[in-house]
mmCIF file of C-alpha atoms in Angstrom:
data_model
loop_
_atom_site.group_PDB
_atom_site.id
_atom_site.type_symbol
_atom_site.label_atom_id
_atom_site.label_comp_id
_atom_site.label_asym_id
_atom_site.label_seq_id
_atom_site.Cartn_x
_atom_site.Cartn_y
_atom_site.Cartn_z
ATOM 1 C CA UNK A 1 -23.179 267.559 62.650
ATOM 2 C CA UNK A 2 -26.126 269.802 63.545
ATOM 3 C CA UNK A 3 -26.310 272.294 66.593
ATOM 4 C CA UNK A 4 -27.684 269.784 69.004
ATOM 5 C CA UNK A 5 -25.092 266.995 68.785
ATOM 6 C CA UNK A 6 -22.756 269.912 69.016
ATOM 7 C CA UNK A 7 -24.655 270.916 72.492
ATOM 8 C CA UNK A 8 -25.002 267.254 73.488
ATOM 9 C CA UNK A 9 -20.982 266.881 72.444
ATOM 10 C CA UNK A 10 -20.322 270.182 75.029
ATOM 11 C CA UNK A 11 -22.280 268.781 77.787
ATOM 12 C CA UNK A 12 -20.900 265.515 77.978
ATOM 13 C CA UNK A 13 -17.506 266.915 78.101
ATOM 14 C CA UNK A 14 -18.256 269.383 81.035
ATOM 15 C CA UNK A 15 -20.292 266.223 82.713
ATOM 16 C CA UNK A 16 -19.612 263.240 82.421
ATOM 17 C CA UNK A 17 -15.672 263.559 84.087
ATOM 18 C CA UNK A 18 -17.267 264.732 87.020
ATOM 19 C CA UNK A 19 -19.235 261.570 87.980
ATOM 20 C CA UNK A 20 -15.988 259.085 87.120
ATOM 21 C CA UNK A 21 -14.256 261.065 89.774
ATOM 22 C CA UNK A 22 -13.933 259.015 92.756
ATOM 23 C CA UNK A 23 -11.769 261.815 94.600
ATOM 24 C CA UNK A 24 -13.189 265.592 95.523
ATOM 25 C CA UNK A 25 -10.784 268.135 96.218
ATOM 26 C CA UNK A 26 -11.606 271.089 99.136
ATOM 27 C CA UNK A 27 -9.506 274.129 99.766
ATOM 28 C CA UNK A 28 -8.865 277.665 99.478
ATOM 29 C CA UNK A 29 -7.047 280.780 97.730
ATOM 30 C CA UNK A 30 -6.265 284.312 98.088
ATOM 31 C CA UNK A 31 -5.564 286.468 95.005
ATOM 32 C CA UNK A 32 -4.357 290.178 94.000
ATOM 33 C CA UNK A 33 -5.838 291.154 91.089
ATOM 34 C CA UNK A 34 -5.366 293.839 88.789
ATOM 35 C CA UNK A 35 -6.851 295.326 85.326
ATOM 36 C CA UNK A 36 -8.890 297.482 83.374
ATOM 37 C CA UNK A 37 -12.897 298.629 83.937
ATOM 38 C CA UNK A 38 -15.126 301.086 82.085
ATOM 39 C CA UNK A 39 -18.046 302.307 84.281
ATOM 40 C CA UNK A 40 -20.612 302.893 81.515
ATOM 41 C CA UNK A 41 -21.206 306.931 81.144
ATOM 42 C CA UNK A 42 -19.420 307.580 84.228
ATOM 43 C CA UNK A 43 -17.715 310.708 82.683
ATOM 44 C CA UNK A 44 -20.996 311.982 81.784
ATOM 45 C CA UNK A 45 -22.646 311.330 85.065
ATOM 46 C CA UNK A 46 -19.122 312.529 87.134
ATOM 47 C CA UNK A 47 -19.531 316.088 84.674
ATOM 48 C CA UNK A 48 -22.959 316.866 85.956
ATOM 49 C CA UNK A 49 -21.189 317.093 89.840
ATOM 50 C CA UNK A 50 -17.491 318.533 88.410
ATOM 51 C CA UNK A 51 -17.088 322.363 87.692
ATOM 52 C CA UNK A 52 -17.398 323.512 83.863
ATOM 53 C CA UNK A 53 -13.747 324.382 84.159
ATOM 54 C CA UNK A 54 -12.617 320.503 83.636
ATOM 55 C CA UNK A 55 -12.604 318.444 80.537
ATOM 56 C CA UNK A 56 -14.754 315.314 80.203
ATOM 57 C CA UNK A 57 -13.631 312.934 82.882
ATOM 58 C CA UNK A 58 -13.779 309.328 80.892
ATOM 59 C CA UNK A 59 -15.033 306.167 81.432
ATOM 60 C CA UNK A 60 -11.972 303.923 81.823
ATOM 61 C CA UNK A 61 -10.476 303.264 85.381
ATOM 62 C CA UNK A 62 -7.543 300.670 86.620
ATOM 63 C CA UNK A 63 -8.950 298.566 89.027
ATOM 64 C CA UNK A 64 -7.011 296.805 91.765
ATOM 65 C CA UNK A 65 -8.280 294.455 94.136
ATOM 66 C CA UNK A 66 -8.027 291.356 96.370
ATOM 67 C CA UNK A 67 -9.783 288.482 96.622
ATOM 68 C CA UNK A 68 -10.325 284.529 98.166
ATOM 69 C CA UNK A 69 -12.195 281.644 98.161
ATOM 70 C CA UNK A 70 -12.773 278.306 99.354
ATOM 71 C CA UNK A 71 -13.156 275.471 97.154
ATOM 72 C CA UNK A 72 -15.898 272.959 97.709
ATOM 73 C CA UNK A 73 -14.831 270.068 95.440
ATOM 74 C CA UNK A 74 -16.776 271.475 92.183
ATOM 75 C CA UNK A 75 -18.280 274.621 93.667
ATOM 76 C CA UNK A 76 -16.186 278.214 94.925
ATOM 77 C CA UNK A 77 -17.595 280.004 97.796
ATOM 78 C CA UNK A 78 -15.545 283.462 98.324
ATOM 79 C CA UNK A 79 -15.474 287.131 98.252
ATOM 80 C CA UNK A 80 -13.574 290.620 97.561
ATOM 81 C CA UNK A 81 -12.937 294.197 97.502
ATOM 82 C CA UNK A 82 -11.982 296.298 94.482
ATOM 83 C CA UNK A 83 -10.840 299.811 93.936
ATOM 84 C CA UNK A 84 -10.605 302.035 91.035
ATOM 85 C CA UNK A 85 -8.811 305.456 89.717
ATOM 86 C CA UNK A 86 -7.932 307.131 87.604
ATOM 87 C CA UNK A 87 -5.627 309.591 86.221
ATOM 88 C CA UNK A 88 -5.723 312.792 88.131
ATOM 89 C CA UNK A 89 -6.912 315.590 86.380
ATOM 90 C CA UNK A 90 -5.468 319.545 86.320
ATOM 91 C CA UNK A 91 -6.986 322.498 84.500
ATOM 92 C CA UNK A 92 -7.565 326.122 84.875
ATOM 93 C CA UNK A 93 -5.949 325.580 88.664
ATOM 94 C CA UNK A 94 -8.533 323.135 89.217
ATOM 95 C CA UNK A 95 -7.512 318.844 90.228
ATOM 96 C CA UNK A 96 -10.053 316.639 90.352
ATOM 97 C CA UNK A 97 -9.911 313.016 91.227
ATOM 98 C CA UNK A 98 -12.468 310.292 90.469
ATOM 99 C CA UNK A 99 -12.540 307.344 92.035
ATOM 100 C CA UNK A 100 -14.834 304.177 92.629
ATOM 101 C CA UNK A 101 -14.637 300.962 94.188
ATOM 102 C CA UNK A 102 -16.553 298.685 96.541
ATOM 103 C CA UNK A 103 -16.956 294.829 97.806
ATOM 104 C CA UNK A 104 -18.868 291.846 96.895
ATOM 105 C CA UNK A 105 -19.567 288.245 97.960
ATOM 106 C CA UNK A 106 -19.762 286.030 95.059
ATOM 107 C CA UNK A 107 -19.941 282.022 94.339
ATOM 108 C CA UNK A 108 -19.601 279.457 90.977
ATOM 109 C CA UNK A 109 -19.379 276.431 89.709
ATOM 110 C CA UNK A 110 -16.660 274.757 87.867
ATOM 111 C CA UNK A 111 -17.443 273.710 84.375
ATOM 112 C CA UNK A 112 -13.887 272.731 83.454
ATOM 113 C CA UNK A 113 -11.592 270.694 85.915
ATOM 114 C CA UNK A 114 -7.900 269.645 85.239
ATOM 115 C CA UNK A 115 -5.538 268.831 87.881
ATOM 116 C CA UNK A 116 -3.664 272.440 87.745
ATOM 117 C CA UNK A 117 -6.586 274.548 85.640
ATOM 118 C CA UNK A 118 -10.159 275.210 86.747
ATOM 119 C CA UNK A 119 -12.739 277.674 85.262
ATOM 120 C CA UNK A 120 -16.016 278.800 86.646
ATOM 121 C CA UNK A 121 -18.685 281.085 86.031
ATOM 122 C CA UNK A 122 -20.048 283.010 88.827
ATOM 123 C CA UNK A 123 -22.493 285.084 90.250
ATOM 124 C CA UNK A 124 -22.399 287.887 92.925
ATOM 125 C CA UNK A 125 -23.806 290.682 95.159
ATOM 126 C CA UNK A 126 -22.606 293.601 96.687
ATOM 127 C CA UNK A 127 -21.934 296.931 97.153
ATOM 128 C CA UNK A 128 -20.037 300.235 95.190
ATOM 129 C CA UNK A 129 -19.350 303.561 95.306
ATOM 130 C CA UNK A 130 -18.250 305.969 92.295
ATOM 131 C CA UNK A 131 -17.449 309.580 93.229
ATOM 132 C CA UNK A 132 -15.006 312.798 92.308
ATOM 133 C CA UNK A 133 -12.872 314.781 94.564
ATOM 134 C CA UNK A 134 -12.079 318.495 93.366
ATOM 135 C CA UNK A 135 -9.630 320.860 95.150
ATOM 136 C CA UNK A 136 -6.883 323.826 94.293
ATOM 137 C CA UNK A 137 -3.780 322.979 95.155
ATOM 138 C CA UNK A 138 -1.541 326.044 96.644
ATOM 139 C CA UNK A 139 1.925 326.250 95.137
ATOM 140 C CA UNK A 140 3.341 324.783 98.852
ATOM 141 C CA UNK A 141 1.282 321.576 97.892
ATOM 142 C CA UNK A 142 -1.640 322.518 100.274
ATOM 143 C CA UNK A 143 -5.389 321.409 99.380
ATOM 144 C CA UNK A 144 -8.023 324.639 99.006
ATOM 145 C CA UNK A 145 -11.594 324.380 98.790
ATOM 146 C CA UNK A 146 -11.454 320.599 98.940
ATOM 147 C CA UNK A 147 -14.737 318.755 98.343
ATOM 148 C CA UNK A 148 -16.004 315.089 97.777
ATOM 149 C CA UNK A 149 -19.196 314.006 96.032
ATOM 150 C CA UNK A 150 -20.187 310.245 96.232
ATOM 151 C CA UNK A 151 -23.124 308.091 94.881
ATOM 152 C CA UNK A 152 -23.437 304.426 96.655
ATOM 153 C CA UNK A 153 -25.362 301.287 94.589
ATOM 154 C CA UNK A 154 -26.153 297.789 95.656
ATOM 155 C CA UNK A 155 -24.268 295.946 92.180
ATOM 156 C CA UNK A 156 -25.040 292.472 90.718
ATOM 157 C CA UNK A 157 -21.923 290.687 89.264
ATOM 158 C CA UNK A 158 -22.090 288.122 86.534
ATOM 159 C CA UNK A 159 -18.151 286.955 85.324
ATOM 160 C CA UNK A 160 -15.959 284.108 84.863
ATOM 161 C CA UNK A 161 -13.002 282.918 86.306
ATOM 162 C CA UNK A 162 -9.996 280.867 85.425
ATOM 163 C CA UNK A 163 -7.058 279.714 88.040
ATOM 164 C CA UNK A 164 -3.900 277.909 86.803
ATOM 165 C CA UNK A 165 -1.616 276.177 89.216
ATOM 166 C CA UNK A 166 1.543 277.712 88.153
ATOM 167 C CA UNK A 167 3.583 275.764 90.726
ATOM 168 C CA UNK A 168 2.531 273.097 92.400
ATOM 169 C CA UNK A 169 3.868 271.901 95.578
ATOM 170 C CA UNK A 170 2.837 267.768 96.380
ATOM 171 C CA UNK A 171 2.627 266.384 99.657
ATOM 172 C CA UNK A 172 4.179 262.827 99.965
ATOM 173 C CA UNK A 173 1.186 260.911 99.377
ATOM 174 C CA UNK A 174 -0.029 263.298 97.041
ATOM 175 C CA UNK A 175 -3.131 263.815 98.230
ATOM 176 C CA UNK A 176 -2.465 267.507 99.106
ATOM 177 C CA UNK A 177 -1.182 270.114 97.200
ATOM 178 C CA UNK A 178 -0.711 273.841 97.353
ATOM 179 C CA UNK A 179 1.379 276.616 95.633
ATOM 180 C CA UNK A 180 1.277 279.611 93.537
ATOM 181 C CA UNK A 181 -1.905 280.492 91.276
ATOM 182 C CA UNK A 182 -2.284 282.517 88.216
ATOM 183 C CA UNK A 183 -5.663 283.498 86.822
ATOM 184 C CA UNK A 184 -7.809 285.774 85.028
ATOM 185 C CA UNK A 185 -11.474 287.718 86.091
ATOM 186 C CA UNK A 186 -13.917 289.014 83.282
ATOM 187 C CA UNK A 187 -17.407 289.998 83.724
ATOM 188 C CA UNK A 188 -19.700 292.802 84.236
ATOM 189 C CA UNK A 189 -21.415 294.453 87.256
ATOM 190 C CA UNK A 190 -24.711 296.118 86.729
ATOM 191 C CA UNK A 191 -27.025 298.075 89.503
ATOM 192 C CA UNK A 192 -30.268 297.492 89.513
ATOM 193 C CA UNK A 193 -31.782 300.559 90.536
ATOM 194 C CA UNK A 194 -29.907 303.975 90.522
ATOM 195 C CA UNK A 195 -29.256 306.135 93.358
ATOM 196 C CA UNK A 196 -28.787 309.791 94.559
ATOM 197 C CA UNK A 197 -25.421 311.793 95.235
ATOM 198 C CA UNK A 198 -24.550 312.667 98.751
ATOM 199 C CA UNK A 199 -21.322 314.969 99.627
ATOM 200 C CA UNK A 200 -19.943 317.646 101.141
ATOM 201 C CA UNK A 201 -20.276 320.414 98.502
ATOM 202 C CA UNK A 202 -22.983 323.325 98.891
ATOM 203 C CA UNK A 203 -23.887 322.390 94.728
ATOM 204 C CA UNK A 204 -25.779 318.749 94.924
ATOM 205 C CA UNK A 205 -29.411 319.557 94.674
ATOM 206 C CA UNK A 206 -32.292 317.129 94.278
ATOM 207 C CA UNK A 207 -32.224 318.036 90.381
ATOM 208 C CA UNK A 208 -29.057 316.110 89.620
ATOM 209 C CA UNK A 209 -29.111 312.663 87.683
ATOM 210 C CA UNK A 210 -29.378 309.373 89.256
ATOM 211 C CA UNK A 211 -26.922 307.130 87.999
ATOM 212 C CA UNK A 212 -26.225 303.365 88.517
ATOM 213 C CA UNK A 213 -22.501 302.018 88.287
ATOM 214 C CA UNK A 214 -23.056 299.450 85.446
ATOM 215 C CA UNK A 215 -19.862 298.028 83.285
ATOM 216 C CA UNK A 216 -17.481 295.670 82.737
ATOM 217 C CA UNK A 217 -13.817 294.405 84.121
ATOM 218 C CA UNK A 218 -11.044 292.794 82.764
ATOM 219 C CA UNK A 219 -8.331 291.845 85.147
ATOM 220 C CA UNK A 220 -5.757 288.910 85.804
ATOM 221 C CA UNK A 221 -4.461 287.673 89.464
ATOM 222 C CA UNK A 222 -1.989 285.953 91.102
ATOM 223 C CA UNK A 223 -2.002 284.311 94.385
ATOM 224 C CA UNK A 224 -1.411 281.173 96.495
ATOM 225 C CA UNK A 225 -4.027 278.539 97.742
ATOM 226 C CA UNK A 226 -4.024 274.877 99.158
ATOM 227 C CA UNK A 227 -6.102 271.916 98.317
ATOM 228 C CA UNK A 228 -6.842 268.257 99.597
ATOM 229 C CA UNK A 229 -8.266 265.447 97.547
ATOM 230 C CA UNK A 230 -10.660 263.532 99.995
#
């Protein structure tokens, strides 16, 4: 079997059920999500705004979110916001704490539809923010010399989704339904331009590197939605 019967094979299978459906189901679900992201060179672009006195910061971050949509028979219309941390940092009397996070709207299409499992591919805009606070803590637990850098970026997001109806609650007719979800995101955000720092720290100068918060996610959910078959 060559490549394009093997194409023609996929397509059919992702097509085809979709016009024998004589039903379209319309609803909506809100998620917590939680996972892993690496912000590509972060640590290098975080070290040119932390003092010489840390060690390299890292790329890696656990990112926790939330999240919801509304389902349009085959299409998801929704949105989220996302934050990100990691470890806190001590050396040489110095803490330092970087953080990102930010907030997107975002919509797909379903490619695969079974009666408790969809998956989708979508596509979304927004906004983030990646930045590092430094500050000496006292030996009471008090905060000296505390000061915040920040860089801001309008972010693309390409990813895919998958949502599995866990437990399913049926309405006596059966034509609604509703219960708890469990699902996976993957994908990767990517800025298309890069920005300038801002803060509150006498060292930012124009000289300083731009930097655009590109990388990718990994990260599973849980939740609860509803749907009706109309």
């Amino acid at each position: 079997m060559n490549r394009y019967a093997i194409f023609l094979g996929l397509f059919l299978t992702c097509v085809l059920p979709g016009y024998g459906q004589k039903t379209s189901l319309y609803g909506g679900a809100g998620f917590f999500r939680i996972g892993y992201a690496n912000l590509h060179q972060s640590g290098r672009a975080l070290a040119a705004v932390s003092s010489t006195r840390l060690a390299p910061l890292g790329n890696d971050f656990l990112c926790v979110g939330g999240e919801g949509y509304a389902r349009l028979n085959k299409y998801v219309v929704g949105g989220g916001g996302y934050g990100m941390a990691r470890r806190t940092m001590a050396q040489n009397g110095l803490r330092a704490e970087p953080f990102s996070g930010g907030g997107l709207i975002q919509a797909g299409r379903i490619v695969l539809d079974k009666p408790r499992f969809w998956l989708y591919p979508s596509l979304g805009a927004g906004f983030s923010v990646i930045g590092l606070t430094q500050y000496e803590q006292s030996p009471t637990g008090e905060r000296l010399n505390e000061s915040t850098v920040m860089l801001p970026n309008f972010n693309l997001h390409l990813g895919i989704g998958a949502d599995w109806l866990a437990f399913r609650i049926d309405s006596d007719d059966r034509k609604r339904n509703g219960g708890l979800l469990l699902g996976f995101r993957a994908g990767y955000q990517f800025s298309p331009i890069a920005t300038n720092w801002s803060g509150d720290t006498e060292t930012l100068s124009a000289t300083l590197p731009r930097y655009a918060t590109n990388g990718y996610f990994i990260t599973v959910v849980i939740g609860a939605g509803g749907f009706a078959r109309l």
